[in-house]
Amino acid sequence: MSQTVDPRSRLSTSGAVSAASGEAYSAAVYERFYDSPPQEETDTARTWLARGQNFIVAYSEVKAGATFERKDQPDEYVLILQDEDMSASVTAARETREIGGFTITIVPPGDSSITVKADGKIIRLFSTQSRDLADKTANEKDYREHHPHIPPLELWPEPKGGYKIRSYSLDVPEEEGRFGKIWRCTTFMVNVFPPQHGPRDPSKLSPHHHDDFEQCSLVIGGQYVHHLRWPWTANLAEWRDDDHELCGAPSVTVIPPKAIHTSAAVDPGVNLLIDIFSPPREDFSKMDGWVLNADEYPTPPDMDDA
């Protein structure tokens, strides 16, 4: 980020936790795909899967011609082609679109297929309503029981004009006062950060917390240290040590509610990070101009009345 003041400081979710709730808190999840075998493997694709309470991250190394099909998909999912030289053909809702690289694409419910046109990497994001994928995730055991701090997933309103393939370029210029590059749909909010060249200034970190939702931080380039601290509860046995986890690319970190956290790029080269939320964040959605496709995806009526 180029701003001297983090735009999130204006949000109600910023700052430290004011008091312990008396309840135990969840641990963070760290899945380093580069240190583990894939959960799915074919002749043309190797796919790593990790999850949070409401979401699944599917990271795939692919060869040209690899095809990914979904049958009776219950809700929208997201395709990210980070590399500029990647491309894919996406078929869904009785249409086929050719998608270029450096894009984020929202794929509608129902039957769909993605065929990649070059060797490289792709990212797909699903809700945990896709049970076939949720059951394969590397950390499936972490969510066999519902985490009480996280509300169940409720889909946001359908897009204007109905479900269809919607694709957006990631080539969006930075803007003073706007935080990252944010898109949302009925299931996800995705924030793609501009490249961080070299380490983050350690005197300009941004520790904050979220009351009732998880944050997924997906490292796709360089290295980050994720710093986490948990509030104390009344029970000493439930206290947790701080985390200072070094995670390279590709890796998934799931940050639980209430944990004070900040992430610092540390690689001397290019560091690339994507933050993922499911369902979309209300606070970001209320910030004028932050959500780049807000004109297509309405907010819930109760949020508009708040």
XYZ file of C-alpha atoms in Angstrom:
306
model
C 0.000 0.000 0.000
C 1.193 3.500 -0.830
C -0.900 5.315 1.769
C 0.817 6.568 4.904
C -2.363 5.867 6.936
C -4.082 2.475 6.691
C -7.649 3.128 5.389
C -8.937 0.393 7.705
C -8.310 2.714 10.648
C -11.655 4.342 9.789
C -13.565 1.095 10.336
C -15.318 -0.026 13.479
C -13.437 -3.341 13.333
C -10.045 -1.695 13.779
C -8.095 -1.594 17.014
C -7.514 -4.017 19.838
C -10.081 -6.208 21.560
C -11.444 -4.181 24.443
C -12.204 -7.059 26.806
C -12.148 -10.824 26.991
C -15.507 -12.511 26.450
C -14.941 -15.379 28.848
C -15.018 -17.875 25.954
C -12.206 -19.908 24.472
C -10.916 -18.832 21.070
C -9.990 -20.881 18.030
C -6.456 -21.476 16.814
C -5.251 -20.149 13.480
C -4.801 -22.485 10.506
C -1.567 -22.537 8.493
C -1.491 -24.654 5.339
C 1.780 -24.390 3.429
C 1.018 -25.977 0.089
C 4.688 -25.959 -0.901
C 5.446 -28.327 2.006
C 2.595 -30.797 1.487
C 1.247 -33.126 -1.204
C -1.805 -32.088 -3.247
C -5.265 -33.319 -2.307
C -6.133 -33.992 -5.965
C -3.781 -35.017 -8.775
C -4.327 -35.849 -12.440
C -2.101 -35.889 -15.533
C -2.838 -32.191 -16.090
C -3.395 -30.683 -12.626
C -2.226 -30.825 -9.017
C -4.675 -29.198 -6.576
C -4.231 -28.255 -2.936
C -7.350 -27.674 -0.839
C -7.712 -25.847 2.480
C -10.773 -24.515 4.252
C -12.228 -22.206 6.863
C -15.671 -22.337 8.433
C -17.467 -21.093 5.315
C -14.944 -21.265 2.463
C -12.575 -23.517 0.517
C -9.424 -22.443 -1.316
C -8.403 -24.619 -4.285
C -4.917 -23.816 -5.599
C -3.913 -25.689 -8.755
C -0.757 -26.088 -10.789
C -2.020 -26.859 -14.276
C -0.993 -27.844 -17.769
C -2.683 -26.495 -20.870
C -5.903 -28.383 -21.498
C -6.680 -29.123 -17.850
C -10.445 -29.055 -17.290
C -12.331 -28.546 -14.036
C -16.026 -29.405 -14.046
C -18.728 -28.723 -11.475
C -22.097 -30.485 -11.542
C -25.081 -29.013 -9.709
C -22.864 -26.432 -8.040
C -25.054 -24.984 -5.243
C -23.771 -21.403 -5.343
C -21.380 -18.965 -7.020
C -17.646 -19.641 -6.980
C -14.626 -17.559 -7.910
C -11.799 -18.120 -10.406
C -8.595 -16.080 -10.153
C -6.025 -16.091 -12.959
C -3.203 -14.114 -11.382
C -0.639 -14.662 -14.148
C -0.979 -12.371 -17.154
C -0.084 -15.143 -19.608
C -2.764 -17.521 -18.291
C -6.153 -17.867 -20.015
C -9.165 -20.123 -19.759
C -12.467 -20.996 -21.389
C -15.369 -20.870 -18.919
C -18.769 -22.398 -19.669
C -21.776 -21.849 -17.384
C -25.408 -20.702 -17.524
C -25.651 -21.571 -21.234
C -22.737 -19.360 -22.258
C -19.018 -19.747 -22.889
C -16.523 -16.963 -22.312
C -12.828 -16.743 -23.068
C -11.100 -15.331 -19.997
C -7.679 -13.714 -20.142
C -4.995 -13.567 -17.485
C -4.771 -11.181 -14.543
C -8.513 -11.485 -13.919
C -11.059 -12.467 -11.295
C -14.158 -14.266 -12.555
C -17.399 -15.154 -10.772
C -18.969 -18.401 -11.989
C -22.725 -18.941 -11.452
C -24.399 -21.902 -9.733
C -25.306 -25.043 -11.650
C -23.171 -26.963 -14.136
C -19.941 -25.317 -15.257
C -16.501 -26.076 -16.638
C -13.139 -24.340 -16.801
C -10.541 -25.347 -19.394
C -7.156 -23.672 -19.043
C -5.241 -22.690 -22.160
C -1.673 -22.488 -20.817
C 0.622 -24.027 -18.239
C 0.562 -22.156 -14.947
C -1.503 -21.713 -11.806
C -5.157 -21.016 -11.068
C -7.078 -20.295 -7.869
C -10.703 -21.238 -7.223
C -12.783 -20.267 -4.189
C -15.846 -22.245 -3.092
C -18.202 -22.091 -0.167
C -18.291 -25.129 2.079
C -21.674 -25.953 0.544
C -19.459 -27.801 -1.971
C -19.238 -30.773 0.360
C -17.256 -32.949 -2.047
C -14.386 -30.448 -1.866
C -14.782 -29.606 1.819
C -14.311 -33.262 2.723
C -10.998 -33.388 0.827
C -9.373 -30.333 2.402
C -6.036 -30.783 4.126
C -7.421 -29.366 7.376
C -10.892 -30.946 7.265
C -10.442 -32.105 10.863
C -10.252 -28.491 12.072
C -13.914 -27.939 11.139
C -15.644 -31.177 12.002
C -17.451 -29.162 14.645
C -18.901 -25.707 13.998
C -16.831 -22.870 15.441
C -19.233 -20.999 17.733
C -17.683 -17.565 17.117
C -18.537 -17.665 13.392
C -22.139 -17.249 12.161
C -23.355 -19.720 9.511
C -22.928 -18.682 5.897
C -25.852 -16.660 4.549
C -25.740 -15.820 0.861
C -25.939 -12.164 -0.135
C -28.598 -11.040 -2.650
C -28.462 -12.271 -6.232
C -26.712 -9.985 -8.737
C -28.623 -7.492 -10.811
C -29.597 -9.117 -14.099
C -29.358 -12.614 -12.645
C -26.567 -15.163 -12.489
C -24.037 -15.230 -15.314
C -20.282 -15.343 -15.864
C -18.818 -12.042 -14.670
C -15.133 -11.336 -15.216
C -13.051 -8.351 -14.095
C -9.502 -7.245 -14.819
C -7.134 -7.049 -11.864
C -5.415 -4.148 -13.605
C -6.969 -1.446 -11.421
C -4.894 1.604 -10.495
C -4.326 2.317 -6.825
C -6.413 5.121 -5.365
C -5.714 7.173 -2.249
C -8.114 6.208 0.534
C -9.205 2.923 -1.062
C -7.991 -0.323 0.482
C -6.641 -2.836 -2.043
C -8.768 -4.032 -4.971
C -12.023 -5.534 -3.736
C -14.751 -7.509 -5.512
C -17.728 -9.331 -4.029
C -20.428 -11.789 -5.034
C -23.133 -13.693 -3.165
C -20.599 -15.938 -1.431
C -17.269 -14.095 -1.273
C -15.401 -10.859 -0.884
C -11.898 -10.921 -2.367
C -9.252 -8.259 -1.777
C -6.257 -8.468 -4.131
C -3.393 -6.391 -2.768
C -0.966 -4.525 -5.024
C 2.510 -6.083 -5.148
C 4.660 -5.295 -2.120
C 8.212 -4.805 -3.367
C 10.563 -5.733 -0.570
C 9.763 -6.056 3.142
C 7.040 -4.069 4.854
C 8.225 -1.270 7.144
C 8.060 -2.880 10.624
C 7.208 0.505 12.159
C 4.010 0.712 10.053
C 2.101 -2.471 10.833
C -1.678 -2.517 11.273
C -2.795 -4.804 14.130
C -6.591 -5.172 14.289
C -9.250 -7.825 14.900
C -12.624 -9.024 13.633
C -15.443 -9.847 16.036
C -17.316 -12.591 14.215
C -15.709 -13.678 10.953
C -12.592 -15.425 9.721
C -10.029 -13.928 7.380
C -8.192 -16.081 4.874
C -4.826 -14.727 3.746
C -3.545 -16.462 0.614
C 0.133 -15.878 -0.147
C 0.833 -16.307 -3.868
C 4.235 -14.628 -4.044
C 7.138 -13.915 -1.705
C 6.917 -14.482 2.042
C 4.862 -13.063 4.900
C 5.041 -13.285 8.670
C 1.554 -13.499 10.182
C 1.519 -12.053 13.697
C -1.429 -13.105 15.889
C -2.335 -12.480 19.522
C -5.368 -13.798 21.390
C -7.222 -12.023 24.209
C -7.082 -13.582 27.637
C -10.173 -15.370 28.952
C -11.048 -16.036 32.580
C -9.566 -19.526 32.246
C -5.768 -19.540 32.263
C -5.742 -22.982 30.609
C -7.324 -21.448 27.488
C -4.674 -18.773 26.971
C -2.623 -19.018 23.794
C 0.895 -17.943 22.993
C 1.368 -15.379 20.242
C 1.939 -16.661 16.696
C 4.658 -15.284 14.426
C 4.361 -17.640 11.472
C 6.542 -17.375 8.376
C 4.556 -18.496 5.329
C 5.826 -18.583 1.767
C 3.977 -19.093 -1.493
C 1.597 -20.726 -1.965
C 0.044 -20.900 1.489
C -3.241 -20.323 3.266
C -3.597 -18.761 6.708
C -7.025 -18.703 8.365
C -7.218 -16.039 11.064
C -9.975 -16.674 13.628
C -12.349 -14.070 15.085
C -11.108 -11.958 18.008
C -7.429 -12.652 17.269
C -5.459 -9.429 16.934
C -3.432 -9.810 13.755
C -1.237 -8.152 11.171
C 0.805 -9.556 8.285
C 4.199 -8.298 7.170
C 5.835 -8.989 3.818
C 9.448 -10.000 4.416
C 10.795 -11.221 1.074
C 13.297 -8.861 -0.610
C 11.552 -9.460 -3.953
C 7.867 -9.221 -4.862
C 5.298 -10.196 -2.230
C 1.722 -10.980 -3.284
C -1.242 -11.462 -0.939
C -4.988 -12.007 -1.390
C -7.467 -11.672 1.486
C -10.652 -13.732 1.296
C -13.895 -13.441 3.288
C -17.086 -15.513 3.164
C -19.690 -14.072 3.226
C -18.697 -10.544 2.111
C -17.713 -8.024 4.771
C -20.319 -5.440 5.701
C -17.793 -2.823 6.859
C -15.856 -2.846 3.587
C -19.136 -2.804 1.656
C -20.204 0.387 3.422
C -17.068 2.244 2.317
C -17.823 4.349 -0.748
C -15.834 3.185 -3.755
C -14.068 0.284 -2.093
C -16.011 -2.578 -3.749
C -15.297 -2.322 -7.456
C -18.372 -4.253 -8.640
C -20.819 -2.930 -6.033
C -23.163 -1.757 -8.797
C -23.774 -5.397 -9.799
C -24.070 -7.050 -6.383
C -26.576 -5.532 -3.929
C -26.051 -5.560 -0.175
C -28.543 -7.285 2.159
C -31.642 -5.210 2.958
C -30.962 -5.257 6.704
C -27.526 -3.771 6.062
C -29.026 -0.964 3.991
C -31.343 -0.146 6.897
C -28.542 -0.095 9.475
